[in-house]
Each structure stands twice: as structure tokens, then as C-alpha cells.
Amino acid sequence: MNFKEFIQDKIVLLDGALGTQLQKRGLEGGELPERLNITSPETVYEVHKEYADAGSDIIYTNTFGANRKKLKDSSEVEKVIQAAVKIAKSAAPDKIIALDLGPTGALIEPLGSMTFDEAYDIYKEQAVAGEKAGADLVVIETMSDLYEVKAALLAVRENTSLPVMCSMTFDEDGRTFTGCPVEAFALTASNFADAIGVNCSLGPDKLFPVVQRLASSTDLPLFVKANAGLPDSEMNYSVSAEEFCSEYEKFVALGVNILGGCCGTTPEYIKKLNEMRKTLNPVKREFNYKTAVCSSTKVVYIDGVKVIGERINPTGKKAMKQALIDKDFGYIATQTLEQVEAGAEILDVNAGLPQIDEKEMLTEMVRYIQGLTDTPLQIDCSKPEAIERALRYYNGKPIVNSVNAEESSLNTILPLVAKYGASVVGLTMDDEGIPKTVEKRLMLAEKIIARAKQFGIKEQDIYIDCLTLTVSAEPDQAINTLQAITLLKSKYDIKTVLGVSNISFGLPARQIINSAFLTMAMYAGLDLPILNPNIPENMQAVDAFNVLTERDKNCTRYTEKYASYQAATTQIRTADGKKEEKANEEDIFYCIDKGLDKARDVTAKLLERHKPLEVIDEYLIPALNRVGDNYEKGKIFLPQLIASAESVKACFDEVKKHIPNSENADKGKIVLATVKGDVHDIGKNIVRTVLENYGYKVIDLGKNVDPALVVEAVRQDNIKLCGLSALMTTTVENMKKTVELLKKECPHCKIMVGGAVLTEDYARKIGADKYCKDANQSAKYAESIFKDN
């Protein structure tokens, strides 16, 4: 099957919700839907056939959770998938059968304990089994973690010949619960998938703005599987089939041509969509490519001058060299955070030392730094094997620095850039070195651009470095570099990069030359200066240039940054213009804000001057509260919240060493459980981590917990607060039963509930005391319950 041809120039229909349809046919609470492929294949057959008869062109197999994490036995995976594909083919012999792969149920490091390689192996096992069974297509859906998306897409691409579609599930703000924005998903997944989209979480009306953002971020075909609105307390969904189809007309007008339904939709919805598509024609989308790079939670558009921080590089830096040799990640963390706070929007990461294993160290640095900051990275290396490993573990879309015009470089590095969907820096040099003339620089740049395009790399993702030589030795070369930049920008839709400080090597008062040259280079067309952002004059030149060239509209950013500026150079300034002393790593608030390991050492020093409980109440809890407030305000996202929580956990461990046995450091006991029938515990585990780091003792009953067991645990320890989680629409009824039993048997215990399928209205109707949409709210509610302890 040629999938790309099949979905071209037509409206294609997917199926609707599977889980709720199986539940209507007797799926027991706690039973994995995927096991029905073995125990009750006729039930699964009926649902597939109804969707096929309603008009679906593509049928998703009943394999959403058919992985070794959920089935608990790897030997079952192939058996369940083979049965699922066989049933779907039998029920819909003339339809495209899509192997449906959902989240593993665990989070990848640093958010969770699962490794990237483990996630990759899980999806590889499923994808190989699906292709062997005869699936026509792979659909990766309902994803929240961009890192897991990348692991799944790589597993499919590297181990099967099947086409692949991929979708994530977003809140109204256009982010997943891990903080991944729509645009970062598009930038990362578009390189691997044949079509991308959104599914679940929202009804079509609220999902439309999210899809608009997606449509402006990719040129791939788009698909949508919205929910039928939100369920009420009786699990009746708010959007009828007629309303659903009416809303979907807007998606078609936007250029979406692959349509289906998620939670709450039925064959009736697909039948209505089928009728609707007969009256509509697909709309060809106009797409304007925007040059950008991203981490898992932050996108940086190269639409003006953007600064690449140069400090994580051992070249000419003795302290960084020693840090790499010693694997001193504390020093690397300092350089990372100082540059980000000074205004760097991308960070160059280089591990090029002959004394170390560059391949291993570069990867380790990339993984460490992307867990520390949301700033996108530039992988600075010339060794293909080291570049590929770092690219594989990078979570987002990075820059690769660099390739040059030598054949060996072009043929080994450009394929890696193309495979992983990165941007690439091209150096205007070859085996003869850096050319002296403008013409030769242009010739080499054009060679790199042409070859990159042959590998499928877009022109906008090619960044040319015209290279600068020291003006003290070759005074004419500064102008040659600037002229080459200007000519290239006039001929191609590329971006330009330049290591600015090279110009002044060997001269006194180098910053005077650097600042002047930086301004000249920006005027010539430089987009990405690589420089030290900790030097105020560098950032001032960039900020002023963006004002003078109208890139900083209405001088907004400049005004915010410099509103209270005074000509002192030992201070940095916050975004609101307030003066702030240079980051102090001895400040526990700073360490916890940034999730630094050093927080434990700082806590130890605090304990020399304060009693243990004073450290907890006056430092650790207020610091974590500040992090929580920033999370609620959208200033940070789940990765940063978890990093801070882990930092506090280490602090608590240090404090407990100093507490006598007679002194109780626990603020209270809390029972947590995922309700019976639900095997998803990601949200619960995040809540547990945060609560533990606020000083509570958490009794975690796990997932798929019977109501009676929850009551027994609450009664046994006279628990004052119990937290219940449910992610599946098919299991919220069990949450209601658990709440009712707790209220009857343990009326003294307060109950907080959460989960993607819950609403505040439903929580109130089932008798819960509090609906908590995230871990931070859970911590705040716990504080209100235990404040008088």
C-alpha cells in the first residue's frame, strides 16, 4: 500500500472510540481491553465491523496497551497483537488496518525511571509483531511525552517498512501535561511520521485552536480524533454526532483531511462524518516554513538575532576542560544556568577533548543539560558516531555544528542530520582550510547547501558559518566575512552563524573589537552569533540591534529588560528589569528553582546554623512552594517541577540525618491509589513524588486497586487524606464506588481525586472533597488538611 498516495487529495475517515464500545459489550473493570483479542474475539470483531460499515477507511487494532509494561509478560505481546490484527482484517477486509500503539504507562528519564532505550525496545517489539501479523500502518496516539514519541517513531522507522501516523493529546493551552507545546511536537515528529495530529482530551470546539497551531507548524498531512466533548457524572458526553460533524467542517476548511473520533464517539459519529465528507472537498493548505529549533518544552524561532551561548566548550577554557575530565556536572550546570539567565536562547555543547571518550561524554552532557534547562541545544562536534548518539538522545530538534565542504564530512554528517531532523551549521572551509576570498567562501557555502538539499534538508534548516579570522593577523578578513554573509543572505533562504570572539584574538581590550564586529555582522545579516552572554556588552549590542531593525516590536523586550538599567556591569537583570545579583549557588532557593544536585550540600550548611525543622519550614517548603507557583503560572513545566522536587528530596534526606529518633519529620500520612480497572499510574506517581518532597509520608497502593483495599489502608493508619486517580473513561465509575465506600466506612478521611478524564463537576457529584488537576494542587490541598498538625 502506498499510504501517502491513499491520503492525498481526499478526506479519509478513521474510526471512533474503542474502549467505551467494548465496555458497553461487557468489558469488566480491571480487565485489559487488549486481552479480549484472546478471550472474546467476537466482541472486538463487532466493534471493528460497525466502524467499517459506518464508513471508516482506517481501522485501529485493539492494541493500544499491548506492551510488555501493561501485559506484564513479553511473550504475550506478539500473541495479542497477532490476534488483534487478524480480527481487524476479518471484520474489515477492504480497509486499512492500523496497529494502534499508545503510551507505555511510564515516563522516561528524567521524569520517570524508564530509559529511552527501554521505551524504544518496547515499541520495537510491538511494531515488529504488528508488521509480521499483516498490519498496513502504525498509529502512535494519545502521547504526552515528546521523548516517548521520539522513541516510538524511531522504533517503527528503524525496524519496519510500515508508514506511521502520530498524535499527541493537548490541553486547551496547547501543551501536553509534560509541558510539550504543539509546535515542538510538530518540529520533532514531522521528520519521522507520514502524518501527525491530535487526539483525545478535548471536544472539537476546544481542540480547534490547537489544530490551528499544528497546521501552521508542519507541512505534513494532518489528522484529528477529538472527544465528543466532556462526560458528565453519568459518563454521557456533551457533543452530539450532529454537533461533532458541524465542528469538523472547520477542520476540513483548515486543511485537515484525516478525520475520526476519540472518547465518547460511536459508529453513529463516523456515519455522520461519512455523510458530511460527501459534500466537502479537501482543502490544500498553504504552509510557510518557519526556521526553528526546540527542546521538549520550548521553541526558539530564528526570526531575528538569537544568541548561542559558547561557554559549554573546552576550547580555550581551562576550567571547562578540567570539568569534562573530572565529569564535574556541577560546573557544567553553573555554566548552563548562567548563560540562560544572561539571555542565551540556544546553548552550544562541545565535549571535544582527546583525553575523554567524546561519544559518551557528549551524550551524557546532552542528556544532563536537557534535564536542567528547556533551552534548545547545539550539538558541537565533527565526529559522526558522537553526533549520531547525541542526536538520538536529544529530546526535540537541535542544531548540529558542524559540517564542512569536504566530501568525507558531507557524506557522513548530512545523512545523520536528515535522519534525525536537525538543523545544520555548514562551515565555509574544505581540505585547503578557510578560504581568503569572498568568492571561495560563497562557492563552498553553495556546495554545502546543494548537498544538504540532496539529502532532504530544507534550505531554511541550513545555517552557514562564513568563519572569521583574527583581525590582528589578517586585517582584510573581517570585511570579507561580512561581505560573504550579505551575499549569501541575498541569494538563499538560509540562516547564518558566526563565532564572534575569534575576531579579536591577540589584541588587548578584546571586548571593544568584539562588540563593534558583532554589530557590523548583525547588520550584514548574521542571525546566530555564538558568544559569551555573560558579558553585558554582547547582549546589549544584540538587544539594541533588534530594536533598531524593528525585530523587537514596539521595543517591548528592550523596555522590559532595561527599564531600570544603570551602567553597572556586575549585575544581571531579570525579565521585568529588576536588578538581581549574579546567581548564587549557595542560595537554597536558587538551587531548588534550578533542580541542582548542589542543593543537598547547601542544606548541609544550613543545618550548621539552624535546627532541622527550621530548615524544612523556613527554607525547603517555601522554596518548593515558589516552584509550585511558577508551575501554576506556566513559567515552568513538568520536567522542571520534577527536577526541583527531586532536588528537595535530596535536601530532606540530608535533614533527616540530623533529626533525633524521637522527632517526627513527617508532616502526615497520605494514601494514594489508581482505582480498580485502571492500569495507568503516571499521574499518581508524579503526585507521590511531589507530596513526598513536601515532607508527607505516602502510602502508595499502586494501580488497579479494589475499593475495599483503599478503605482498609485508610482505616489501618487512621489516614486523614486519600488521593484517587483514574485516566480511563471506562474506570471513573470505580472511582465513584471507591469514594462512596470511603465516605461510608471512613468519614474522617478527606478525598482528593484527579486524572485526565475527570472534571471538577464530576468530582463534586461523586462526593470527592477536592478535584486536583495536577501534583501542585494536590500538595496545596494536603497543606490545607494537615496545617494544624
PDB file of C-alpha atoms in Angstrom, residues 328-450:
ATOM      1  CA  ASP A 328      32.102  17.672  37.092  1.00  0.00           C
ATOM      2  CA  PHE A 329      28.472  18.220  36.131  1.00  0.00           C
ATOM      3  CA  GLY A 330      28.094  20.807  38.868  1.00  0.00           C
ATOM      4  CA  TYR A 331      30.411  23.125  36.938  1.00  0.00           C
ATOM      5  CA  ILE A 332      28.582  22.334  33.693  1.00  0.00           C
ATOM      6  CA  ALA A 333      25.293  23.173  35.438  1.00  0.00           C
ATOM      7  CA  THR A 334      26.703  26.529  36.540  1.00  0.00           C
ATOM      8  CA  GLN A 335      27.767  27.429  33.002  1.00  0.00           C
ATOM      9  CA  THR A 336      24.398  26.302  31.654  1.00  0.00           C
ATOM     10  CA  LEU A 337      22.240  28.299  34.022  1.00  0.00           C
ATOM     11  CA  GLU A 338      24.374  31.440  33.987  1.00  0.00           C
ATOM     12  CA  GLN A 339      24.144  31.617  30.201  1.00  0.00           C
ATOM     13  CA  VAL A 340      20.388  31.060  30.155  1.00  0.00           C
ATOM     14  CA  GLU A 341      19.835  33.716  32.791  1.00  0.00           C
ATOM     15  CA  ALA A 342      22.049  36.121  30.861  1.00  0.00           C
ATOM     16  CA  GLY A 343      19.885  35.718  27.763  1.00  0.00           C
ATOM     17  CA  ALA A 344      21.281  32.848  25.662  1.00  0.00           C
ATOM     18  CA  GLU A 345      18.454  31.308  23.637  1.00  0.00           C
ATOM     19  CA  ILE A 346      20.439  28.281  22.403  1.00  0.00           C
ATOM     20  CA  LEU A 347      23.383  26.573  24.115  1.00  0.00           C
ATOM     21  CA  ASP A 348      26.400  25.154  22.300  1.00  0.00           C
ATOM     22  CA  VAL A 349      27.516  21.825  23.809  1.00  0.00           C
ATOM     23  CA  ASN A 350      31.023  20.595  23.000  1.00  0.00           C
ATOM     24  CA  ALA A 351      32.952  17.685  24.547  1.00  0.00           C
ATOM     25  CA  GLY A 352      35.964  17.736  22.213  1.00  0.00           C
ATOM     26  CA  LEU A 353      38.931  16.690  24.328  1.00  0.00           C
ATOM     27  CA  PRO A 354      41.447  14.000  23.362  1.00  0.00           C
ATOM     28  CA  GLN A 355      41.647  12.750  26.970  1.00  0.00           C
ATOM     29  CA  ILE A 356      37.987  11.680  27.118  1.00  0.00           C
ATOM     30  CA  ASP A 357      35.537   9.486  25.208  1.00  0.00           C
ATOM     31  CA  GLU A 358      33.795  12.236  23.241  1.00  0.00           C
ATOM     32  CA  LYS A 359      30.966   9.981  22.086  1.00  0.00           C
ATOM     33  CA  GLU A 360      29.996   9.002  25.621  1.00  0.00           C
ATOM     34  CA  MET A 361      30.629  12.381  27.234  1.00  0.00           C
ATOM     35  CA  LEU A 362      28.768  14.402  24.605  1.00  0.00           C
ATOM     36  CA  THR A 363      25.707  12.196  25.003  1.00  0.00           C
ATOM     37  CA  GLU A 364      25.921  12.371  28.769  1.00  0.00           C
ATOM     38  CA  MET A 365      26.145  16.159  28.622  1.00  0.00           C
ATOM     39  CA  VAL A 366      23.182  16.453  26.260  1.00  0.00           C
ATOM     40  CA  ARG A 367      21.018  14.255  28.477  1.00  0.00           C
ATOM     41  CA  TYR A 368      22.082  16.104  31.618  1.00  0.00           C
ATOM     42  CA  ILE A 369      21.648  19.624  30.242  1.00  0.00           C
ATOM     43  CA  GLN A 370      18.243  18.945  28.650  1.00  0.00           C
ATOM     44  CA  GLY A 371      17.068  17.788  32.078  1.00  0.00           C
ATOM     45  CA  LEU A 372      18.365  21.008  33.629  1.00  0.00           C
ATOM     46  CA  THR A 373      17.029  23.643  31.217  1.00  0.00           C
ATOM     47  CA  ASP A 374      14.412  23.950  28.485  1.00  0.00           C
ATOM     48  CA  THR A 375      16.820  25.932  26.274  1.00  0.00           C
ATOM     49  CA  PRO A 376      17.432  24.179  22.916  1.00  0.00           C
ATOM     50  CA  LEU A 377      20.929  22.838  22.263  1.00  0.00           C
ATOM     51  CA  GLN A 378      23.520  22.996  19.514  1.00  0.00           C
ATOM     52  CA  ILE A 379      25.488  19.743  19.302  1.00  0.00           C
ATOM     53  CA  ASP A 380      29.026  20.890  18.557  1.00  0.00           C
ATOM     54  CA  CYS A 381      31.065  18.009  17.172  1.00  0.00           C
ATOM     55  CA  SER A 382      32.678  16.779  13.950  1.00  0.00           C
ATOM     56  CA  LYS A 383      32.722  13.031  14.703  1.00  0.00           C
ATOM     57  CA  PRO A 384      29.779  11.240  13.051  1.00  0.00           C
ATOM     58  CA  GLU A 385      29.490   8.494  15.672  1.00  0.00           C
ATOM     59  CA  ALA A 386      29.385  11.024  18.513  1.00  0.00           C
ATOM     60  CA  ILE A 387      26.916  13.256  16.624  1.00  0.00           C
ATOM     61  CA  GLU A 388      24.546  10.383  15.959  1.00  0.00           C
ATOM     62  CA  ARG A 389      24.499   9.214  19.557  1.00  0.00           C
ATOM     63  CA  ALA A 390      23.851  12.732  20.835  1.00  0.00           C
ATOM     64  CA  LEU A 391      21.119  13.281  18.227  1.00  0.00           C
ATOM     65  CA  ARG A 392      19.436  10.045  19.216  1.00  0.00           C
ATOM     66  CA  TYR A 393      19.089  11.068  22.844  1.00  0.00           C
ATOM     67  CA  TYR A 394      18.225  14.701  22.238  1.00  0.00           C
ATOM     68  CA  ASN A 395      14.619  15.480  23.136  1.00  0.00           C
ATOM     69  CA  GLY A 396      13.477  17.923  20.457  1.00  0.00           C
ATOM     70  CA  LYS A 397      15.010  19.478  17.350  1.00  0.00           C
ATOM     71  CA  PRO A 398      18.658  20.616  17.790  1.00  0.00           C
ATOM     72  CA  ILE A 399      21.350  22.205  15.644  1.00  0.00           C
ATOM     73  CA  VAL A 400      24.351  20.154  14.550  1.00  0.00           C
ATOM     74  CA  ASN A 401      27.569  22.170  14.438  1.00  0.00           C
ATOM     75  CA  SER A 402      29.038  21.287  12.024  1.00  0.00           C
ATOM     76  CA  VAL A 403      29.659  20.005   8.526  1.00  0.00           C
ATOM     77  CA  ASN A 404      32.232  21.420   6.105  1.00  0.00           C
ATOM     78  CA  ALA A 405      32.677  21.235   2.321  1.00  0.00           C
ATOM     79  CA  GLU A 406      34.959  18.185   2.396  1.00  0.00           C
ATOM     80  CA  GLU A 407      33.370  15.116   0.803  1.00  0.00           C
ATOM     81  CA  SER A 408      34.017  12.946   3.844  1.00  0.00           C
ATOM     82  CA  SER A 409      32.207  15.433   6.078  1.00  0.00           C
ATOM     83  CA  LEU A 410      29.274  15.922   3.712  1.00  0.00           C
ATOM     84  CA  ASN A 411      28.750  12.201   3.175  1.00  0.00           C
ATOM     85  CA  THR A 412      28.867  11.197   6.830  1.00  0.00           C
ATOM     86  CA  ILE A 413      27.230  14.062   8.718  1.00  0.00           C
ATOM     87  CA  LEU A 414      24.449  15.267   6.408  1.00  0.00           C
ATOM     88  CA  PRO A 415      22.694  11.852   6.383  1.00  0.00           C
ATOM     89  CA  LEU A 416      22.584  11.973  10.200  1.00  0.00           C
ATOM     90  CA  VAL A 417      21.142  15.497  10.178  1.00  0.00           C
ATOM     91  CA  ALA A 418      18.480  14.360   7.700  1.00  0.00           C
ATOM     92  CA  LYS A 419      17.643  11.186   9.634  1.00  0.00           C
ATOM     93  CA  TYR A 420      17.062  12.978  12.935  1.00  0.00           C
ATOM     94  CA  GLY A 421      15.504  16.149  11.527  1.00  0.00           C
ATOM     95  CA  ALA A 422      18.059  18.601  12.915  1.00  0.00           C
ATOM     96  CA  SER A 423      19.292  21.922  11.581  1.00  0.00           C
ATOM     97  CA  VAL A 424      22.926  22.026  10.480  1.00  0.00           C
ATOM     98  CA  VAL A 425      25.775  24.523  10.519  1.00  0.00           C
ATOM     99  CA  GLY A 426      27.883  24.500   7.345  1.00  0.00           C
ATOM    100  CA  LEU A 427      31.449  25.802   7.645  1.00  0.00           C
ATOM    101  CA  THR A 428      32.865  27.521   4.567  1.00  0.00           C
ATOM    102  CA  MET A 429      36.077  25.514   4.573  1.00  0.00           C
ATOM    103  CA  ASP A 430      37.442  22.375   2.939  1.00  0.00           C
ATOM    104  CA  ASP A 431      40.629  20.348   2.955  1.00  0.00           C
ATOM    105  CA  GLU A 432      42.539  23.508   1.952  1.00  0.00           C
ATOM    106  CA  GLY A 433      41.360  25.335   5.064  1.00  0.00           C
ATOM    107  CA  ILE A 434      39.470  28.628   5.372  1.00  0.00           C
ATOM    108  CA  PRO A 435      39.480  30.489   2.053  1.00  0.00           C
ATOM    109  CA  LYS A 436      40.766  34.044   1.937  1.00  0.00           C
ATOM    110  CA  THR A 437      38.357  35.333  -0.689  1.00  0.00           C
ATOM    111  CA  VAL A 438      34.656  36.079  -0.584  1.00  0.00           C
ATOM    112  CA  GLU A 439      34.146  34.154  -3.826  1.00  0.00           C
ATOM    113  CA  LYS A 440      35.650  30.938  -2.461  1.00  0.00           C
ATOM    114  CA  ARG A 441      33.588  31.178   0.720  1.00  0.00           C
ATOM    115  CA  LEU A 442      30.436  31.542  -1.414  1.00  0.00           C
ATOM    116  CA  MET A 443      31.422  28.594  -3.587  1.00  0.00           C
ATOM    117  CA  LEU A 444      31.889  26.321  -0.568  1.00  0.00           C
ATOM    118  CA  ALA A 445      28.665  27.530   1.016  1.00  0.00           C
ATOM    119  CA  GLU A 446      26.748  26.786  -2.181  1.00  0.00           C
ATOM    120  CA  LYS A 447      28.258  23.319  -2.322  1.00  0.00           C
ATOM    121  CA  ILE A 448      27.083  22.600   1.251  1.00  0.00           C
ATOM    122  CA  ILE A 449      23.606  23.995   0.556  1.00  0.00           C
ATOM    123  CA  ALA A 450      23.193  21.911  -2.607  1.00  0.00           C
TER     124      ALA A 450
END
